CSV table of N, CA, C and O in Angstrom, one decimal:
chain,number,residue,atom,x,y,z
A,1,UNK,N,0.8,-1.2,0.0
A,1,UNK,CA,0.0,0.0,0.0
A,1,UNK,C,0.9,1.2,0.0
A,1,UNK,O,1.8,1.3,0.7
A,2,UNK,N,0.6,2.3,-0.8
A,2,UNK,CA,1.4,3.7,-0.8
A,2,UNK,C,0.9,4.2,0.7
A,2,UNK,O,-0.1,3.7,1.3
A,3,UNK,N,1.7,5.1,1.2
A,3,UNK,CA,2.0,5.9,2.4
A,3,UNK,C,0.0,6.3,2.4
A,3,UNK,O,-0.8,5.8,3.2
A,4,UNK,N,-0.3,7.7,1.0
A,4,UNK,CA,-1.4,8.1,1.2
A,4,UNK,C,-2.6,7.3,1.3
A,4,UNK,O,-3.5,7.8,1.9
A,5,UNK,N,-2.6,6.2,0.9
A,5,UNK,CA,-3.9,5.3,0.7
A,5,UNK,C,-4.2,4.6,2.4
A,5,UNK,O,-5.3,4.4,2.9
A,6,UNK,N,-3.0,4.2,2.9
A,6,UNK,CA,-2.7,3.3,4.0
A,6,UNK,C,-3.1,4.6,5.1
A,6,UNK,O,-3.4,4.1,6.2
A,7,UNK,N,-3.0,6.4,5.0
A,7,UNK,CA,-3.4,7.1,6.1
A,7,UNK,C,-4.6,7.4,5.5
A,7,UNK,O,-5.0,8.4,5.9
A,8,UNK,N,-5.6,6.5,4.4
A,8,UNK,CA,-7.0,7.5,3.8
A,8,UNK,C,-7.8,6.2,4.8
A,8,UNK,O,-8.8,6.3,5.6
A,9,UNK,N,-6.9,5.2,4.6
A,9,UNK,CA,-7.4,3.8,5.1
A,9,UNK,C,-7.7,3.7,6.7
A,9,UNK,O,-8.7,3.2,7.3
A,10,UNK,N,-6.4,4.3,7.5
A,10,UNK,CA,-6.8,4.8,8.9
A,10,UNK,C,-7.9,5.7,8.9
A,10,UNK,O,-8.9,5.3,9.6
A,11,UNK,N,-7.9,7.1,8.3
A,11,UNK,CA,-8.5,7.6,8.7
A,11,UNK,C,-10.5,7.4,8.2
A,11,UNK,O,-11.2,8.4,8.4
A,12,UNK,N,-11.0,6.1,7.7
A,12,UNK,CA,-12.1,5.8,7.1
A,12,UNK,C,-12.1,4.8,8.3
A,12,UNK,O,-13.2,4.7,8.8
A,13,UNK,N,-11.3,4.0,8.9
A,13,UNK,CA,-11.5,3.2,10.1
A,13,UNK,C,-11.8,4.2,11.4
A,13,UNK,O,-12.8,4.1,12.1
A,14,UNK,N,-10.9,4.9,11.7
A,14,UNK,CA,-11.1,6.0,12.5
A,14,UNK,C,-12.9,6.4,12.6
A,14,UNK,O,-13.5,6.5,13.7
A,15,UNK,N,-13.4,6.7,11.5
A,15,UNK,CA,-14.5,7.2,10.9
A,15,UNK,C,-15.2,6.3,11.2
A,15,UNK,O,-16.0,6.6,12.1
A,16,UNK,N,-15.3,5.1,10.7
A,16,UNK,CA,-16.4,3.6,11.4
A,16,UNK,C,-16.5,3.7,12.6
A,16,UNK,O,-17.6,3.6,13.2
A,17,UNK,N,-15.8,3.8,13.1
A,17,UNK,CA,-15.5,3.2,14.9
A,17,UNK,C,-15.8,4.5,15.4
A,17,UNK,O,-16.1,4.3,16.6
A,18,UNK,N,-15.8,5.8,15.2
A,18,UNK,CA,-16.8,6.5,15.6
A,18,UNK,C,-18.3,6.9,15.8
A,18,UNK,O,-18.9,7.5,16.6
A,19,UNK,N,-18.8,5.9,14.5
A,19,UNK,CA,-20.5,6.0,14.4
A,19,UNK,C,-20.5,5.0,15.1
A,19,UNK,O,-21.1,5.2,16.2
A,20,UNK,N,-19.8,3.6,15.1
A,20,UNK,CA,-19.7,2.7,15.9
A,20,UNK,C,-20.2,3.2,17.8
A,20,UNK,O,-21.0,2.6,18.5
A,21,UNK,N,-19.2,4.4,18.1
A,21,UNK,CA,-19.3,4.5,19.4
A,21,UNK,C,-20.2,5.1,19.5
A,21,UNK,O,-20.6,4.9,20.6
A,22,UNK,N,-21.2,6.1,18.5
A,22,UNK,CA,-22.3,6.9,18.7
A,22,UNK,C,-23.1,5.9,19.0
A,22,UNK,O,-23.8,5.8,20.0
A,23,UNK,N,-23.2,4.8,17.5
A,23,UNK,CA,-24.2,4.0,18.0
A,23,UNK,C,-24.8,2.9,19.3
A,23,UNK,O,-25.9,2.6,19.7
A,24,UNK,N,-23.3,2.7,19.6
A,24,UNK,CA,-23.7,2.0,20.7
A,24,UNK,C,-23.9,2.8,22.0
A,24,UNK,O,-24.1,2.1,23.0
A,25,UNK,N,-23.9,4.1,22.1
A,25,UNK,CA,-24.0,5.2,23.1
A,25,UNK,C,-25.5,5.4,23.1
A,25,UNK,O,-26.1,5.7,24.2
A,26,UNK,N,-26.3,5.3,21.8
A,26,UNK,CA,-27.5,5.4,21.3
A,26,UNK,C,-28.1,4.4,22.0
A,26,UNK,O,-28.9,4.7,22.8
A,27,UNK,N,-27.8,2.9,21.7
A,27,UNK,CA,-28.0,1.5,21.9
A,27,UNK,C,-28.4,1.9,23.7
A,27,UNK,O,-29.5,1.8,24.1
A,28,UNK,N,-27.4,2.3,24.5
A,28,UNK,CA,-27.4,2.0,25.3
A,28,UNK,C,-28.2,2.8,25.9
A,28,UNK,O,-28.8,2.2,26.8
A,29,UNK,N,-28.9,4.6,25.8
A,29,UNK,CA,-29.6,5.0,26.5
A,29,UNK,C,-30.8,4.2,25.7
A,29,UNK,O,-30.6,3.9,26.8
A,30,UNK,N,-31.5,3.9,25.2
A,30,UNK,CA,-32.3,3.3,24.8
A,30,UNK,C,-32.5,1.7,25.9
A,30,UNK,O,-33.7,1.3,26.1
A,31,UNK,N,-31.7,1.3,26.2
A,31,UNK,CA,-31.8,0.0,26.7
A,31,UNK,C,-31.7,0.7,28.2
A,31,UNK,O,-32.0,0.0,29.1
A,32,UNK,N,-31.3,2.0,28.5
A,32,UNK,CA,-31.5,2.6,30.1
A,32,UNK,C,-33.0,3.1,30.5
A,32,UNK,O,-33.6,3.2,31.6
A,33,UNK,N,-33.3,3.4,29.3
A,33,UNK,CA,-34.9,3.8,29.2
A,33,UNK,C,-35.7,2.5,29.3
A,33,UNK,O,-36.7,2.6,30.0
A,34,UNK,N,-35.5,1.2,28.8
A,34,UNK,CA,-36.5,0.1,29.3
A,34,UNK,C,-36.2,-0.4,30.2
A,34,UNK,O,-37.1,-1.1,30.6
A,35,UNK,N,-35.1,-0.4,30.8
A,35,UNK,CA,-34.7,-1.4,32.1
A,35,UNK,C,-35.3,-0.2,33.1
A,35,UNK,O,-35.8,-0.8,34.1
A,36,UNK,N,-35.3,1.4,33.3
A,36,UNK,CA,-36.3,2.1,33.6
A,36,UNK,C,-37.9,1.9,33.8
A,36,UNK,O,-38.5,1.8,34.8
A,37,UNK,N,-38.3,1.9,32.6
A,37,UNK,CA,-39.8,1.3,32.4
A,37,UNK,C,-40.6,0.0,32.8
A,37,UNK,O,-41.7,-0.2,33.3
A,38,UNK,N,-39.7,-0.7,32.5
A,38,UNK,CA,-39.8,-1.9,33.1
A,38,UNK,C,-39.6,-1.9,34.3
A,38,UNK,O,-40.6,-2.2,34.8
A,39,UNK,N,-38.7,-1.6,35.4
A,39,UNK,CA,-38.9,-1.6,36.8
A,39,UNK,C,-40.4,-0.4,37.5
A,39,UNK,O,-41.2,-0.6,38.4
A,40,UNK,N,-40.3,0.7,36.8
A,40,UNK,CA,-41.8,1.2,37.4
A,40,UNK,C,-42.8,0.4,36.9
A,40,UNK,O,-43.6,0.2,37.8
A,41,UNK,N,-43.1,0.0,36.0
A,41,UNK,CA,-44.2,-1.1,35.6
A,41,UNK,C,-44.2,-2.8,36.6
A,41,UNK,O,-45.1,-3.6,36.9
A,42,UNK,N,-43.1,-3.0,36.8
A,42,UNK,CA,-42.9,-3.9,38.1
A,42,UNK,C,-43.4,-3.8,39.0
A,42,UNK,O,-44.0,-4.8,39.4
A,43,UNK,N,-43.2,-2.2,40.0
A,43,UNK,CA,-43.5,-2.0,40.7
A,43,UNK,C,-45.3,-1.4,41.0
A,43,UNK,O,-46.2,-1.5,41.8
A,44,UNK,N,-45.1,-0.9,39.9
A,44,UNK,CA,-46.9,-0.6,39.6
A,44,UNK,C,-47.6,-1.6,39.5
A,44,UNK,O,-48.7,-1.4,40.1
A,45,UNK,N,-47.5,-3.0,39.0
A,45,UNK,CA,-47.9,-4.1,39.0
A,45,UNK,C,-47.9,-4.8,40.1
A,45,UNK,O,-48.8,-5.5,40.5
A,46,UNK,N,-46.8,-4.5,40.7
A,46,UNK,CA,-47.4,-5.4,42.1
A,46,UNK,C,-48.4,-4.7,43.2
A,46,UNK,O,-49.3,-5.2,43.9
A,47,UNK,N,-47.9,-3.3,43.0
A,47,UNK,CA,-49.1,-2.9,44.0
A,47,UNK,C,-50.4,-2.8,43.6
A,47,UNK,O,-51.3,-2.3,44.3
A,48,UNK,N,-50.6,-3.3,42.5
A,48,UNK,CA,-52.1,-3.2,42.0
A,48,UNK,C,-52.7,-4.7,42.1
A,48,UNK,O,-53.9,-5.0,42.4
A,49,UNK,N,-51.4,-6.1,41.9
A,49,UNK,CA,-51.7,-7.1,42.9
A,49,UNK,C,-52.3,-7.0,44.6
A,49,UNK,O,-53.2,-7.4,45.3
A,50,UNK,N,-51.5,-6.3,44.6
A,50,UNK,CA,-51.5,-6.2,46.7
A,50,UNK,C,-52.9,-5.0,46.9
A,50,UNK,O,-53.3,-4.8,48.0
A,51,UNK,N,-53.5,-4.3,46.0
A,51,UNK,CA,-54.8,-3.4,45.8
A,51,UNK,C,-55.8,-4.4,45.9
A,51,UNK,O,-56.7,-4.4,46.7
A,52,UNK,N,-55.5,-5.4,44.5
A,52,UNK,CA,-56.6,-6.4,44.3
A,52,UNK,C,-56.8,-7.7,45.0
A,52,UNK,O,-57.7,-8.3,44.6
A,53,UNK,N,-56.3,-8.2,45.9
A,53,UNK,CA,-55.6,-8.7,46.5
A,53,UNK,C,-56.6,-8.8,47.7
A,53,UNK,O,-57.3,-9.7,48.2
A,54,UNK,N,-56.5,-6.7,48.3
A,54,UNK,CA,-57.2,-6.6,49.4
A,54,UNK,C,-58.6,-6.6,49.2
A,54,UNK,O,-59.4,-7.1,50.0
A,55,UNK,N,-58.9,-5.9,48.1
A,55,UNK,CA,-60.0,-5.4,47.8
A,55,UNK,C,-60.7,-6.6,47.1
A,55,UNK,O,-61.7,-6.0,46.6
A,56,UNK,N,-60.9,-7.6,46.8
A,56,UNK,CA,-61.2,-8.2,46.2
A,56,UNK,C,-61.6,-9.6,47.3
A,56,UNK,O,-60.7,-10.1,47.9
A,57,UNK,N,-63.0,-10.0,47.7
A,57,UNK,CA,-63.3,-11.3,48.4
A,57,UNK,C,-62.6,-12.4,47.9
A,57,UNK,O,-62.4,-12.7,46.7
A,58,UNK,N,-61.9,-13.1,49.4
A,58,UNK,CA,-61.7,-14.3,49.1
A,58,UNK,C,-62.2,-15.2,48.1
A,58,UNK,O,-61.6,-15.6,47.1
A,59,UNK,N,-63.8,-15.3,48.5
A,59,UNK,CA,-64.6,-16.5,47.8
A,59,UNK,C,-64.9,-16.6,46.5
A,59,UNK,O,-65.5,-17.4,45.9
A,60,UNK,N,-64.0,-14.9,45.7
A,60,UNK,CA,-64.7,-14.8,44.8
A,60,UNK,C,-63.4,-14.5,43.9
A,60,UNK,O,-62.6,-13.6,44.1
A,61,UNK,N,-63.4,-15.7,42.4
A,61,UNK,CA,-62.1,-15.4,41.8
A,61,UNK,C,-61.8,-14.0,41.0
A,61,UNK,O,-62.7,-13.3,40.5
A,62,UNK,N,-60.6,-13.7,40.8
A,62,UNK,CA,-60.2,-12.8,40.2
A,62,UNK,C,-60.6,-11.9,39.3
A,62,UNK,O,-60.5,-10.7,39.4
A,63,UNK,N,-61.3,-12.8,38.3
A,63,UNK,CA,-61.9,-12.0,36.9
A,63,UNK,C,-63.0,-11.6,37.7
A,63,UNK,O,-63.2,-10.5,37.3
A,64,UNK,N,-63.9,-12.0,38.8
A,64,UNK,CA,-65.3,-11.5,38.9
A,64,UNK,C,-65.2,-10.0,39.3
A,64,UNK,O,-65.9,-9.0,39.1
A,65,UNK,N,-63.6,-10.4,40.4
A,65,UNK,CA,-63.4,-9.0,41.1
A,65,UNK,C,-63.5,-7.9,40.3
A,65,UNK,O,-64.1,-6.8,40.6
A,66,UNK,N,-62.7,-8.2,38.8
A,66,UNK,CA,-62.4,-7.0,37.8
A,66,UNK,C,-64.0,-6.5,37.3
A,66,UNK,O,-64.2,-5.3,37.2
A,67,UNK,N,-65.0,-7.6,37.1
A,67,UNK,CA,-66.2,-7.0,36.4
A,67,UNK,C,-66.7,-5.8,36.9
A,67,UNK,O,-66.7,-5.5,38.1
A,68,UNK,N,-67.1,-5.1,35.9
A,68,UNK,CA,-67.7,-3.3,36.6
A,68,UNK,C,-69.2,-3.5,37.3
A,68,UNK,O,-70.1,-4.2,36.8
A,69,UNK,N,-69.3,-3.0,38.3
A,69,UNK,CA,-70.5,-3.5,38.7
A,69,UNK,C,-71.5,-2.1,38.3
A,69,UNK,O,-71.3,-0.9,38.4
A,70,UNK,N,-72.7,-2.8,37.7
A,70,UNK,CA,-73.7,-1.9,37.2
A,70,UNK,C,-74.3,-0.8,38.7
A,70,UNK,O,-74.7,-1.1,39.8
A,71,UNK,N,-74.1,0.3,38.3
A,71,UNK,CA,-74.7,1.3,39.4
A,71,UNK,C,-75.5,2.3,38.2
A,71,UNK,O,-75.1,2.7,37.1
A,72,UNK,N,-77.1,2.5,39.2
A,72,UNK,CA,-77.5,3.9,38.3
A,72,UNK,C,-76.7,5.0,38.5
A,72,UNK,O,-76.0,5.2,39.5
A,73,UNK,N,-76.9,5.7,37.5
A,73,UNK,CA,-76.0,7.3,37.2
A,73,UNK,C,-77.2,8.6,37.5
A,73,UNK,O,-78.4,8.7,37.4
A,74,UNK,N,-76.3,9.2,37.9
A,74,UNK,CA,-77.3,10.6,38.1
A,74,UNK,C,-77.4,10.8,39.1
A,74,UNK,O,-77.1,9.8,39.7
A,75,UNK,N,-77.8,11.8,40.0
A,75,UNK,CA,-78.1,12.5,40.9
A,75,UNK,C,-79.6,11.4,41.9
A,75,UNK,O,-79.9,11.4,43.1
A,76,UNK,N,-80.3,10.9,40.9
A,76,UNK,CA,-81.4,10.5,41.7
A,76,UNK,C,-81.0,9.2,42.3
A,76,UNK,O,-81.9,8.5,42.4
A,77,UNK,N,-80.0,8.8,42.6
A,77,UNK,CA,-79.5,8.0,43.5
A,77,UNK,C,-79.4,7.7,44.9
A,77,UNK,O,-79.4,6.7,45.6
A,78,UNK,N,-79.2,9.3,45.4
A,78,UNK,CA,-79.1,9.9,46.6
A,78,UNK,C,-77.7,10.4,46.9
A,78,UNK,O,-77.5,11.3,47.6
A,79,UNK,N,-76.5,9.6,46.2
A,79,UNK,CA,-75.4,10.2,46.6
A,79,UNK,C,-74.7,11.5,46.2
A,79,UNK,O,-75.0,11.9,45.1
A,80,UNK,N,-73.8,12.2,46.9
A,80,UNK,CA,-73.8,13.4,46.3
A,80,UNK,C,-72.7,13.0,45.3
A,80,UNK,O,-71.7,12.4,45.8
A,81,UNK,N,-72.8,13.3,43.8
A,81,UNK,CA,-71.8,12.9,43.1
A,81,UNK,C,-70.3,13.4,43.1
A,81,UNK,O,-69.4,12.7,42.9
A,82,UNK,N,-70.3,14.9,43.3
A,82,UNK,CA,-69.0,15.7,43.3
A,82,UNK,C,-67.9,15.5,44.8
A,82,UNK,O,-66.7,15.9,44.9
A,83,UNK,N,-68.9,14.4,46.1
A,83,UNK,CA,-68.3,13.8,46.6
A,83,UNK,C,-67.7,12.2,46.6
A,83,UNK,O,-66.8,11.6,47.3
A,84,UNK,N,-68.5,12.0,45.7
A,84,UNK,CA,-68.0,10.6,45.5
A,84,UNK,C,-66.9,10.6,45.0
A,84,UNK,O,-66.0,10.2,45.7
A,85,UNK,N,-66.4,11.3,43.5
A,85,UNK,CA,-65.7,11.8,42.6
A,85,UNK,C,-64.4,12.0,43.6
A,85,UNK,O,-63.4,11.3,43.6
A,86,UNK,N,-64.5,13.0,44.6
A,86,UNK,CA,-63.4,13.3,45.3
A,86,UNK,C,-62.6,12.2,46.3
A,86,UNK,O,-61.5,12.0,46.6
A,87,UNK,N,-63.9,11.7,46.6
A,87,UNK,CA,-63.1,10.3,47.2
A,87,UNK,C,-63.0,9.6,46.7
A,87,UNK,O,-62.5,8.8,47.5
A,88,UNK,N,-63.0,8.7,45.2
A,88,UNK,CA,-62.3,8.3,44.6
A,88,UNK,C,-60.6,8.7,44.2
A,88,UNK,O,-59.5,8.1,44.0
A,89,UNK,N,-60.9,10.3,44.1
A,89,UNK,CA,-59.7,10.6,43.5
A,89,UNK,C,-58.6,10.5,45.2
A,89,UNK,O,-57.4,10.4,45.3
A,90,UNK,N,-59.7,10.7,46.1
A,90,UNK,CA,-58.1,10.6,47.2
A,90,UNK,C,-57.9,9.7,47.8
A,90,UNK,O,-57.1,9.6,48.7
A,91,UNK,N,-58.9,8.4,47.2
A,91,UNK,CA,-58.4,7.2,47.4
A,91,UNK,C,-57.2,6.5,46.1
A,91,UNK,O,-56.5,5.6,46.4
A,92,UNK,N,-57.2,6.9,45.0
A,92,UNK,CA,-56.2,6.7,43.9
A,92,UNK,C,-55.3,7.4,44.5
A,92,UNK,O,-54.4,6.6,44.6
A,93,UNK,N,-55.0,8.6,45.0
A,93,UNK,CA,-53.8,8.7,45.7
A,93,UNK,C,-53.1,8.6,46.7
A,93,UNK,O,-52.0,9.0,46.7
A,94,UNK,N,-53.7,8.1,47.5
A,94,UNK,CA,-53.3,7.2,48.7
A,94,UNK,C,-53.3,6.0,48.3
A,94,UNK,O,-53.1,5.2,49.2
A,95,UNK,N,-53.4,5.8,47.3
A,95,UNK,CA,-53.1,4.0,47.1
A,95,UNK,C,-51.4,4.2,45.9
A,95,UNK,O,-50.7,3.2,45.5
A,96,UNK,N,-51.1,5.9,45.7
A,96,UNK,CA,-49.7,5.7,44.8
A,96,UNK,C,-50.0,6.3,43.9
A,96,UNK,O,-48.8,6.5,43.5
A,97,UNK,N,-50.6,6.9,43.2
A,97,UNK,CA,-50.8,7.5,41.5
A,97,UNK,C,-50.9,9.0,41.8
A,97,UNK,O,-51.3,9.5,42.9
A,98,UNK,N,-50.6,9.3,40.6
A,98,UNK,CA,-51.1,10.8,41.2
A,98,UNK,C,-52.6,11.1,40.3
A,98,UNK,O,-53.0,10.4,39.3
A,99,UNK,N,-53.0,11.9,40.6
A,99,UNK,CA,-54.2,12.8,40.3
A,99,UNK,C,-54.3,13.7,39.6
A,99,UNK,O,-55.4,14.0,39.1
A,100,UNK,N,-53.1,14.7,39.6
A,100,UNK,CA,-53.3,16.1,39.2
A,100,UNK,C,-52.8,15.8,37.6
A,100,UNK,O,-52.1,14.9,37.2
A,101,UNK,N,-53.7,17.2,36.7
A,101,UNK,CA,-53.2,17.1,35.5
A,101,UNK,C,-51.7,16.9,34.9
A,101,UNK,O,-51.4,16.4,33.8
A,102,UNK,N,-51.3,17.2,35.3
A,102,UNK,CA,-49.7,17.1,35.0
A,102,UNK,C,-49.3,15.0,34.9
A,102,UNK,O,-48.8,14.3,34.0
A,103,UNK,N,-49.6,14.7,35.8
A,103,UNK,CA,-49.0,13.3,35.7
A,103,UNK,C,-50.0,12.2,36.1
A,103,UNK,O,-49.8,11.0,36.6
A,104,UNK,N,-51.2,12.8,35.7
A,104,UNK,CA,-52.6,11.9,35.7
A,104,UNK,C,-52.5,10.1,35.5
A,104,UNK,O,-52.6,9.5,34.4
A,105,UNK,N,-52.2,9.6,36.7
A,105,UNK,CA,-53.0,8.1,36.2
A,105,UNK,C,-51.2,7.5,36.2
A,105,UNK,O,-51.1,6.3,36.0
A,106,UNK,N,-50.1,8.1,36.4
A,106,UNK,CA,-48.6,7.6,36.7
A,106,UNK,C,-48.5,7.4,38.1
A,106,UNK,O,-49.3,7.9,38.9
A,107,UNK,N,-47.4,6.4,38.5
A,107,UNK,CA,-47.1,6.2,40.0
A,107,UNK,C,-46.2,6.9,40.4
A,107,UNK,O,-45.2,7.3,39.9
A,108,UNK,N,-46.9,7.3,41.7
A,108,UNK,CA,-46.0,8.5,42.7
A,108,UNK,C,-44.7,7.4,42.8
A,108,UNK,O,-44.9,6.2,43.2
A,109,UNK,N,-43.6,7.9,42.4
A,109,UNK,CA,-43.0,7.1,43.1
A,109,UNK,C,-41.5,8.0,44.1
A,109,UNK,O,-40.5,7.5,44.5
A,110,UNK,N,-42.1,9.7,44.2
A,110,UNK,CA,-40.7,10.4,44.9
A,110,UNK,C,-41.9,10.6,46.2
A,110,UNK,O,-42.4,11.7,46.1
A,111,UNK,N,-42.1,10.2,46.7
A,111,UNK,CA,-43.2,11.0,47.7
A,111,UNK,C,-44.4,11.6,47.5
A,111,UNK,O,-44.8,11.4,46.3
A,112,UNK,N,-45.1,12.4,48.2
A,112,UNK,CA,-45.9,13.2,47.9
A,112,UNK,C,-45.7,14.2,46.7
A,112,UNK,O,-44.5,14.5,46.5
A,113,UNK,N,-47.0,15.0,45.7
A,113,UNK,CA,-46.6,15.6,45.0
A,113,UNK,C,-47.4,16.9,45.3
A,113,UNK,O,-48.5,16.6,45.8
A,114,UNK,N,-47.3,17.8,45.2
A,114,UNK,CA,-47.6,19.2,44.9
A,114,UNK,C,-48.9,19.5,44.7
A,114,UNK,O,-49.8,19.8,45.5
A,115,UNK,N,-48.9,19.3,42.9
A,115,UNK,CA,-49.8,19.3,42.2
A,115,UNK,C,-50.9,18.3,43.0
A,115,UNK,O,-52.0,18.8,43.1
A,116,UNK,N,-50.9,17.4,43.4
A,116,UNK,CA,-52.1,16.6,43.6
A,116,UNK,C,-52.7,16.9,44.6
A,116,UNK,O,-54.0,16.8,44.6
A,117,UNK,N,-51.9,17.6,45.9
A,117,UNK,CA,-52.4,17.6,47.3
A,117,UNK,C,-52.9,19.6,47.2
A,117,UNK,O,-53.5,20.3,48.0
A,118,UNK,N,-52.3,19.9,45.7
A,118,UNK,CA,-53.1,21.2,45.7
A,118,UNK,C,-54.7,21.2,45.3
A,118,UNK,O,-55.7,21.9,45.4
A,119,UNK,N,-54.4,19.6,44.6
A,119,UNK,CA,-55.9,19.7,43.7
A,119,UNK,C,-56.8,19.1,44.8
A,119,UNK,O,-57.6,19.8,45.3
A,120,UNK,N,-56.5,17.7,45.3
A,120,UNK,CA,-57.5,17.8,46.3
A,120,UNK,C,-57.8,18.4,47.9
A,120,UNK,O,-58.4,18.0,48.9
A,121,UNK,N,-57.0,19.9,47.7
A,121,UNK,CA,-57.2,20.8,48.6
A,121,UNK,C,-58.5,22.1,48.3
A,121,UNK,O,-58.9,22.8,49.2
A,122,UNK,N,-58.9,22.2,47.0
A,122,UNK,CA,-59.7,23.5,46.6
A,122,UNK,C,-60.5,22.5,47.2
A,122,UNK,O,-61.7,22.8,47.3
């Protein structure tokens, strides 16, 4: 090989093993993002085991627990609805999720949050 061809030749290897390093830098936050995802979904998963678990009768299997149970709608029920509403939502957050618009329906998982304990404070 001539001098110039043999330094065009390093420097095109040089060049590979650069995208090379991008890509596997790529590769790897990508694979940091599901080993992420996957452990909050772990953890969200089990406590929605240990939710259903409590909430759900002994005598009565799994799937039945999940069925929606038929309730009439509306006001002529007797209950006040805008209270029900609220105690649902501060029972989803005492059980881990948050509530407030910002991160609706995600697991608390730093502590308490802000946004949520402002919403069910008005």
């Amino acid at each position: 090989m001539e001098k110039k061809n043999l330094f065009t030749h390093i420097h095109e290897m040089e060049t590979q093993m650069g995208q090379l390093h991008g890509d596997l830098a790529e590769l790897k936050m990508i694979v940091k993002e599901l080993l992420e995802d996957n452990q909050r979904l772990t953890i969200e998963n089990e406590q929605l085991r240990k939710l259903l678990k409590r909430e759900a009768p002994a005598d009565l299997p799994i799937s039945s627990a999940l069925a929606p149970v038929a309730r009439p709608a509306g006001p002529a029920t007797g209950e006040d609805v805008v209270g029900e509403g609220y105690d649902n939502l501060a029972r989803l957050y005492h059980e881990g999720f948050h509530i407030c618009n910002v991160y609706y329906g995600h697991l608390r998982t730093e502590g308490d949050c802000l946004f949520c304990l402002s919403f069910l404070n008005k």
